[in-house]
CSV table of C-alpha atoms and ligand atoms in Angstrom, one decimal:
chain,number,residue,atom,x,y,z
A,158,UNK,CA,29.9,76.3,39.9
A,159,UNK,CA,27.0,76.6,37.2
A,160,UNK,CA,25.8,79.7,37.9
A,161,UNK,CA,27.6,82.9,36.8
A,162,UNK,CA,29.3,84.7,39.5
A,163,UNK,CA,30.0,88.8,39.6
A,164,UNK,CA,33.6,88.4,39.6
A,165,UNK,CA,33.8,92.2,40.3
A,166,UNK,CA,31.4,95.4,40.3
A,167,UNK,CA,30.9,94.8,36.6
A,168,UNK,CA,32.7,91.6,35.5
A,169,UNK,CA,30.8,87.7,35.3
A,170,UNK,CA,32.5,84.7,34.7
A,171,UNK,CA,30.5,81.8,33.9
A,172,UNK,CA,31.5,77.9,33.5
A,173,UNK,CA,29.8,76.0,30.6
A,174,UNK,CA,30.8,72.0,31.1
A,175,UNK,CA,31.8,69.5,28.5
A,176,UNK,CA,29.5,66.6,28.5
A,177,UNK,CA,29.6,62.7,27.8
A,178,UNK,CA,26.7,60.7,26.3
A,179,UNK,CA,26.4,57.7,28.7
A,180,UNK,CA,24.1,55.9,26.4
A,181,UNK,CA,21.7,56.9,23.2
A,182,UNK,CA,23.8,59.2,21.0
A,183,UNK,CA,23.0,59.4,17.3
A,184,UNK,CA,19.0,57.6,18.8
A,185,UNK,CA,18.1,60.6,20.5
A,186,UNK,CA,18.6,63.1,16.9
A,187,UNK,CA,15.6,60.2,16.4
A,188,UNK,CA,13.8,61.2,19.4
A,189,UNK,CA,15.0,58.8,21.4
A,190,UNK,CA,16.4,59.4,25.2
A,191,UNK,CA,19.7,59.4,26.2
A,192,UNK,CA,21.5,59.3,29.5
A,193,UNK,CA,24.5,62.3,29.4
A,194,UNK,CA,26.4,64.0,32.2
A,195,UNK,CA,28.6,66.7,32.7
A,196,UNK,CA,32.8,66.8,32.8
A,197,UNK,CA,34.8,68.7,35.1
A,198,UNK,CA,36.5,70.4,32.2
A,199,UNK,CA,34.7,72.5,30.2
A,200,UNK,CA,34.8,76.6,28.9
A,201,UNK,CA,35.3,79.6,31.2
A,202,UNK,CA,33.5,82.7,29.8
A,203,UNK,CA,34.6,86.1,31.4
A,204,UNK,CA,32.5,89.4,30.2
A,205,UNK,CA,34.0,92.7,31.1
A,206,UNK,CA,32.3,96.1,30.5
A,207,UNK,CA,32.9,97.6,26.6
A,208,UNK,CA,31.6,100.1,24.7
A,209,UNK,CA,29.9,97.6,22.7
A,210,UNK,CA,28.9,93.5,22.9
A,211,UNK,CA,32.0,91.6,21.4
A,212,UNK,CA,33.9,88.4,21.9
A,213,UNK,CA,37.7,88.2,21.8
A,214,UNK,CA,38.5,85.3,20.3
A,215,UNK,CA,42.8,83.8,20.6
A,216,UNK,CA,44.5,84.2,17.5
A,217,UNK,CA,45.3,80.7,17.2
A,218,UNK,CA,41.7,80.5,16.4
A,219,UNK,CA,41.3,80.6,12.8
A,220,UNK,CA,39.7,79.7,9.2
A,221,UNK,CA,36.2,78.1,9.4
A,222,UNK,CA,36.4,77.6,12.9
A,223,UNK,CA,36.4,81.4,13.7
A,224,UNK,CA,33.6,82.3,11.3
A,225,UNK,CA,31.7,80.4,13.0
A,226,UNK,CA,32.1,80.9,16.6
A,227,UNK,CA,32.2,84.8,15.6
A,228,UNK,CA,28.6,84.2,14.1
A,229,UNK,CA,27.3,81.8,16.6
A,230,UNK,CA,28.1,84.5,19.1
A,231,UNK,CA,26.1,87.2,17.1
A,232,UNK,CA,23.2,85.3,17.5
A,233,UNK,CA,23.4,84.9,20.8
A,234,UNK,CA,24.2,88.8,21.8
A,235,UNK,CA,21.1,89.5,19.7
A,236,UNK,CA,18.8,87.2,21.6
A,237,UNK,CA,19.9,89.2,24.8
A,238,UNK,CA,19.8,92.5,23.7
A,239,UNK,CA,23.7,93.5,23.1
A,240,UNK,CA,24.7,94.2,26.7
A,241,UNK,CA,27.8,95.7,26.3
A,242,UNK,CA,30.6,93.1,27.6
A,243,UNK,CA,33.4,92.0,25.8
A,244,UNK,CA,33.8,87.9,26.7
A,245,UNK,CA,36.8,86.1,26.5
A,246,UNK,CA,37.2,82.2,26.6
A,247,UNK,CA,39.8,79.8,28.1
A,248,UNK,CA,38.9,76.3,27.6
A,249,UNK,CA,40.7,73.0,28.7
A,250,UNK,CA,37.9,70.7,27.0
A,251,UNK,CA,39.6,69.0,23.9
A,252,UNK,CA,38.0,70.3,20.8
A,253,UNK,CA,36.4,68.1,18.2
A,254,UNK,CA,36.4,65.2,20.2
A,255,UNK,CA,32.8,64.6,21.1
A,256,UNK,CA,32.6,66.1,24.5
A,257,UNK,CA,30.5,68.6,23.8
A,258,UNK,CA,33.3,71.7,23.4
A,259,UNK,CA,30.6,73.8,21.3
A,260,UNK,CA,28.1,73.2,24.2
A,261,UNK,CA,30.4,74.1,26.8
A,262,UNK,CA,31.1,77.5,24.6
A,263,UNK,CA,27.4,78.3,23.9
A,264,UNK,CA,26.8,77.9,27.5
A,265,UNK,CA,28.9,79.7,29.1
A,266,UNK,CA,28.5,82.8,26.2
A,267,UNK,CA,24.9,82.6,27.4
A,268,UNK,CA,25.1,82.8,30.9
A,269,UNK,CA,27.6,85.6,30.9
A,270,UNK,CA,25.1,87.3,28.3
A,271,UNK,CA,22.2,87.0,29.9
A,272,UNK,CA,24.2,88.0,33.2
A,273,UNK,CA,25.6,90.9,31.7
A,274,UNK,CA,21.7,91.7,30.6
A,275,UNK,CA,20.6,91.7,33.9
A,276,UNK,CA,17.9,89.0,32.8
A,277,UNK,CA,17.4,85.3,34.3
A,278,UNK,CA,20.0,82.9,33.8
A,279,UNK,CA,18.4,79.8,34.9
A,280,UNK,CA,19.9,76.6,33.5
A,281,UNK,CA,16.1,76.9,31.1
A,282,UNK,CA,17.0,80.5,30.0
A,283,UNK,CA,21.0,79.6,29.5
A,284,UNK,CA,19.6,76.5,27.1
A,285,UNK,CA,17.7,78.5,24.9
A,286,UNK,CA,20.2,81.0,24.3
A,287,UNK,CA,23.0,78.1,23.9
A,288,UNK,CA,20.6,76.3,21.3
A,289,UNK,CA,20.5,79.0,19.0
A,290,UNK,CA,24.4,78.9,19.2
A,291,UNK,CA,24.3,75.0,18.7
A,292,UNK,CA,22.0,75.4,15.5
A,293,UNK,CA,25.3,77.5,14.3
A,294,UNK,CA,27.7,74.8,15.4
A,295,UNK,CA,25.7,72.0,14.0
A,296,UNK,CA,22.4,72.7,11.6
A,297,UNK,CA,19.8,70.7,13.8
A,298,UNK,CA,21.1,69.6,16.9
A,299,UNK,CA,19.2,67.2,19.3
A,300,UNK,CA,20.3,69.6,21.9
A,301,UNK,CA,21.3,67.0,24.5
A,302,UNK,CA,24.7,68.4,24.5
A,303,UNK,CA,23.6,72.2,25.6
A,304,UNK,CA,21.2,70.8,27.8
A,305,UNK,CA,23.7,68.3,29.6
A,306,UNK,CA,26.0,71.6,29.9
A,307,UNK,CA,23.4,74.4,31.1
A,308,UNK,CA,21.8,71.8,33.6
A,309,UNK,CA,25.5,70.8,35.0
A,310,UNK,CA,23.6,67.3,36.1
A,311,UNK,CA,23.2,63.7,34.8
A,312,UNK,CA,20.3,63.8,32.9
A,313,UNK,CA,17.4,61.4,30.8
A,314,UNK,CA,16.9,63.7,27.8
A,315,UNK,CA,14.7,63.2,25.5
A,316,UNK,CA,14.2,66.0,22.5
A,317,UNK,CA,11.4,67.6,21.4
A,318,UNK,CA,9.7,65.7,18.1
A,319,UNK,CA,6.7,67.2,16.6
A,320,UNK,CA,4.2,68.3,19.7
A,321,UNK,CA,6.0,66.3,22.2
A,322,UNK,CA,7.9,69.2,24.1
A,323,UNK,CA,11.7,67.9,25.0
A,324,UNK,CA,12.1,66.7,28.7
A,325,UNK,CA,15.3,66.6,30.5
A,326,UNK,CA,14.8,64.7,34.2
A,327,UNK,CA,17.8,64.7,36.5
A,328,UNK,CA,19.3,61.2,37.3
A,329,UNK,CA,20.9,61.2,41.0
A,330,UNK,CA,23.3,58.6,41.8
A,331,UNK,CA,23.8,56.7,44.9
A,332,UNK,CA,27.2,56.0,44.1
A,333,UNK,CA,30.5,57.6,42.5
A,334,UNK,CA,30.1,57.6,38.9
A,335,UNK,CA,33.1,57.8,37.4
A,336,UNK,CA,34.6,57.4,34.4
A,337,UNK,CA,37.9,57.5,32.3
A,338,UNK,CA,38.2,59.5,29.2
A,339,UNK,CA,40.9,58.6,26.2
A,340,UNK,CA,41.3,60.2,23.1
A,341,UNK,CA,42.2,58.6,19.9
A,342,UNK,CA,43.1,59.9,16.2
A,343,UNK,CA,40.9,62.3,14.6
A,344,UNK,CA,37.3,62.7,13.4
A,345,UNK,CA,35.5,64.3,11.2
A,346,UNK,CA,32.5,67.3,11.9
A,347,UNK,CA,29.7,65.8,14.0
A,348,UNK,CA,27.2,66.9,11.4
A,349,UNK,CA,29.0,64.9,8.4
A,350,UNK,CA,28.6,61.6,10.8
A,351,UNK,CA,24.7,62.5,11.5
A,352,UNK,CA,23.9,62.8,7.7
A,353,UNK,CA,25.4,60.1,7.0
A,354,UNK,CA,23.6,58.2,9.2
A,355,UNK,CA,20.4,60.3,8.3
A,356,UNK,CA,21.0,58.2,4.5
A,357,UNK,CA,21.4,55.3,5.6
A,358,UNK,CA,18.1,55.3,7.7
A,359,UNK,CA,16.2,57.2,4.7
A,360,UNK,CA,17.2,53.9,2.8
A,361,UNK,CA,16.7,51.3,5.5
A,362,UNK,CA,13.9,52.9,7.6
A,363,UNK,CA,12.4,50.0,9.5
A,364,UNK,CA,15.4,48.5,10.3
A,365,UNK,CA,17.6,51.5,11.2
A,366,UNK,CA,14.4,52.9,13.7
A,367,UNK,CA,14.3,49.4,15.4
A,368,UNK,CA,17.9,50.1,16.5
A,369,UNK,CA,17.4,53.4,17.4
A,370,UNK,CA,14.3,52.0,19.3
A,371,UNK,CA,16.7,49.6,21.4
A,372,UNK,CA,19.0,52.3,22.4
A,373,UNK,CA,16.5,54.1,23.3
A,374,UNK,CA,15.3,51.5,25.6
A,375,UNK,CA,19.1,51.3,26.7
A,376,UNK,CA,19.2,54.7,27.9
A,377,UNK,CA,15.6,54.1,29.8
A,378,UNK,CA,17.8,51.4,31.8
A,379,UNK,CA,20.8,52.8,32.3
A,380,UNK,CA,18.9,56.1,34.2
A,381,UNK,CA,17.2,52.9,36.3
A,382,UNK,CA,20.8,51.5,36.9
A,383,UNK,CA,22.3,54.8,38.3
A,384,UNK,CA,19.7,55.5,40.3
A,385,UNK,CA,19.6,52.7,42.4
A,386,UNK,CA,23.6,52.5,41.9
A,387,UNK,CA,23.5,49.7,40.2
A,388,UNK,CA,27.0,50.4,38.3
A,389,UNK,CA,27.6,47.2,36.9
A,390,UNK,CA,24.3,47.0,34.8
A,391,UNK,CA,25.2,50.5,33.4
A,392,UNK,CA,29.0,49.1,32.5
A,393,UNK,CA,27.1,45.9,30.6
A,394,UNK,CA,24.5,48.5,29.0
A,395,UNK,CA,27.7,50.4,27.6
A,396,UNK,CA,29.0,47.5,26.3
A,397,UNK,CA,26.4,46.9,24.5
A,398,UNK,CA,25.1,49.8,23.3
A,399,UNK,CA,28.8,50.3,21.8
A,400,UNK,CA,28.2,47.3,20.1
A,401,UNK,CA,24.8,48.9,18.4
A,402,UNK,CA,26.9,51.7,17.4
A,403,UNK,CA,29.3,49.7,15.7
A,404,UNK,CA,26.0,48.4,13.6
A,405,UNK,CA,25.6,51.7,13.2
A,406,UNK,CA,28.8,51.6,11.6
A,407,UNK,CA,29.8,54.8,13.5
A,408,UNK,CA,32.8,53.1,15.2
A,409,UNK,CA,36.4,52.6,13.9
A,410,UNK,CA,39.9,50.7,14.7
A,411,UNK,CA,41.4,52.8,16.6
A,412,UNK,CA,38.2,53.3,18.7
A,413,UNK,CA,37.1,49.9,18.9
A,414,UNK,CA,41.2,48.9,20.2
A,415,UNK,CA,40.4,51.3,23.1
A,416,UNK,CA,37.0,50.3,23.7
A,417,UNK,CA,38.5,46.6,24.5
A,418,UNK,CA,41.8,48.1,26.3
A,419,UNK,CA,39.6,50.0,28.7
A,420,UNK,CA,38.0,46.6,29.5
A,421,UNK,CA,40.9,44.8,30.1
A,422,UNK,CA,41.9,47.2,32.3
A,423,UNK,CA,39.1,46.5,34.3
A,424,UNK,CA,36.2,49.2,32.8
A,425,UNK,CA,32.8,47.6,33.9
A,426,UNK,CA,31.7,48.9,30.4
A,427,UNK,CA,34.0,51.4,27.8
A,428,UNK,CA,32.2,52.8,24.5
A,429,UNK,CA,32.7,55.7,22.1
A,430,UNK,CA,31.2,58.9,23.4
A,431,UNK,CA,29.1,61.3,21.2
A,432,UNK,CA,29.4,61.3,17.6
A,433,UNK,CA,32.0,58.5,17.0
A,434,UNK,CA,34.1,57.8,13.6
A,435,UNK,CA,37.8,57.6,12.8
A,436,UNK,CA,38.1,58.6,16.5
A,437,UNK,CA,37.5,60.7,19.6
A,438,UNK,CA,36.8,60.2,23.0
A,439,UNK,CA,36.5,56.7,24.2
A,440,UNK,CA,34.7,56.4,27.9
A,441,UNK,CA,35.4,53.6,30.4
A,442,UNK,CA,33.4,53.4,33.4
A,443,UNK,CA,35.6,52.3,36.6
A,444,UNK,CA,35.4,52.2,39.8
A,445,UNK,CA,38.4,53.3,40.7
A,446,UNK,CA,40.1,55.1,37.3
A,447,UNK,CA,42.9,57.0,38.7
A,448,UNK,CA,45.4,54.2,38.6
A,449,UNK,CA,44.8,53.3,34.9
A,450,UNK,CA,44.7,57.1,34.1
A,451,UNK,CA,48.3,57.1,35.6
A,452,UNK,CA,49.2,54.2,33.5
A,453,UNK,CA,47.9,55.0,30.5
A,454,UNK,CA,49.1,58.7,30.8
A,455,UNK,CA,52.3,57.0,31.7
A,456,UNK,CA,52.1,55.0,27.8
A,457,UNK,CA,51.3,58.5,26.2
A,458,UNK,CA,47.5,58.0,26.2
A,459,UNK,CA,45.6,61.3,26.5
A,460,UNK,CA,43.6,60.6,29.0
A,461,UNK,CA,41.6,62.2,31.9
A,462,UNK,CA,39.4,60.8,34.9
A,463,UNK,CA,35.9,62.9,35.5
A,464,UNK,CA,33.1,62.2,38.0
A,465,UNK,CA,29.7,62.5,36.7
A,466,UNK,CA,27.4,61.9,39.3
A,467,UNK,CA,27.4,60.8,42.9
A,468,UNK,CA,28.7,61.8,46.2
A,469,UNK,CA,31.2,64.4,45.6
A,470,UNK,CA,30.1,65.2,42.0
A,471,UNK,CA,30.6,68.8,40.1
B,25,MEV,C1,26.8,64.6,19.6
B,25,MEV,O1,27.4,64.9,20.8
B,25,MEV,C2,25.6,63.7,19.8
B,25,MEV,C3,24.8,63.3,18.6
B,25,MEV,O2,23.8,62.4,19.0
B,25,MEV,C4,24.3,64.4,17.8
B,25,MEV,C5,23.1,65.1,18.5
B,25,MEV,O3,22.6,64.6,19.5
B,25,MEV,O4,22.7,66.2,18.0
B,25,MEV,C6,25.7,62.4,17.6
């Protein structure tokens, strides 16, 4: 699936995945691990030969939105030498929503790139390329999101801080890991919520790195809990860890009334995924989510099921 494919003579079609942060979002920009995996849905890059290296981008594209994916792609033809493709993108990853749709781009731009280059494109050589999309996306990512997409696996990340070089370690799982996805509202640009957090912890230092420290230590349990398919301890270490993001007052109404629907319905643990604020994706970890996907789908919830890890997986 990951790896690009030569979808003719001279064509490549790559995946890039969407992502969900299990545990440890908004800790790990801190230097702090988290526990992410990848989504079945994601972006679809095809490259077919052109006189020169260009991305077609849908009209429906438009304003701010397609400056920046015009220039985030510029960087990344230049880092692997212009091969001349022209790559076109179908997506069915909601955008904005914090499942990592600018990830799942970069990543599957880089791997058709590189492809099209004739040069590696290991999940390593995919990430870098992706981060210097990312870094146009998002100033200074922690660049768990790229890396949860260009490895295609559940993974421990931790970032790189100062001359600790980042490592990503790749969680298996014993059993299914599912989860249910739900959007609600609207939310505002990831970077917005991160520098307002940023303020907060320039003000409050010792207290704000304490919590980070704890979800930190979260996300150091969950990768325990999955390996050893303990799926209950993960659910309770989601609860709770939405419950330090809510401290972090990066939760809202509309999220928090889905966190505590999800649990009625049975979620071993439901949270906000990613960046969090006036809304986005709300994750509930079941055991069995189809029927409350049908149900809430049934209500008018947008809502998907995903595996993440475990027998079966991507
Ligand atoms: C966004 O998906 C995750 C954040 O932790 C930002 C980052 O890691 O760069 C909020």
């Amino acid at each position: 699936m990951s790896m690009p494919r030569r979808a003719s003579a001279a064509s490549f079609t790559a995946f890039g995945p969407g992502k969900v942060i299990l545990l440890g979002e908004h800790a790990v920009v801190y230097g702090e691990p988290a526990l992410a995996g990848p989504l079945h849905r994601g972006v679809r890059a095809v490259g077919v030969p052109s006189r020169r290296c260009e991305l077609s981008i849908p009209s429906s594209v438009t304003g701010s939105h397609r400056r920046l994916i015009t220039s985030a792609f510029r960087r990344a033809a230049r880092a692997t030498g212009q091969p001349r493709v022209r790559v076109s993108l179908q997506s069915d990853l909601p955008i904005a929503m914090g499942l990592g749709s600018s990830a799942a781009l970069s990543v599957a731009c880089a791997r058709v790139l590189l492809e099209a280059s004739g040069r590696s494109s290991s999940a390593d050589e995919v990430a870098k390329v992706a981060l210097q999309m990312e870094r146009v996306f998002h100033g200074t990512p922690s660049g768990v999101d790229h890396s949860t997409s260009a490895h295609a696996r559940l993974i421990h990340f931790r970032g790189a801080v100062g001359k600790r070089a980042a490592s990503i370690r790749s969680v298996a799982s014993p059993r299914p890991l599912k989860l249910l996805v739900a959007l609600v509202g609207e939310r505002g640009p990831t970077h917005r919520l991160v520098s307002a957090l940023r303020a907060r912890e320039r003000r409050w230092p010792r207290r704000y790195r304490r919590l980070f420290a704890e979800l930190g230590r979260l996300a150091d349990e969950g990768a325990r809990a999955v390996a050893t398919g303990d799926l209950e301890t993960l659910g309770d270490l989601m609860n709770v860890n939405q419950g330090f993001l809510s401290a972090l007052q990066l939760s809202s109404p509309p999220v928090e009334q889905m966190v505590h629907r999800l649990r009625r319905a049975g979620a071993l643990g439901a949270k906000l995924t990613g960046a969090g604020g006036s809304g986005g994706a709300v994750i509930g970890l079941f055991l069995e989510p189809e029927p409350v996907v049908a149900r809430l789908g049934r209500e008018g919830i947008p809502c998907f099921g995903s595996q993440l890890a475990g027998p079966q997986a991507l």
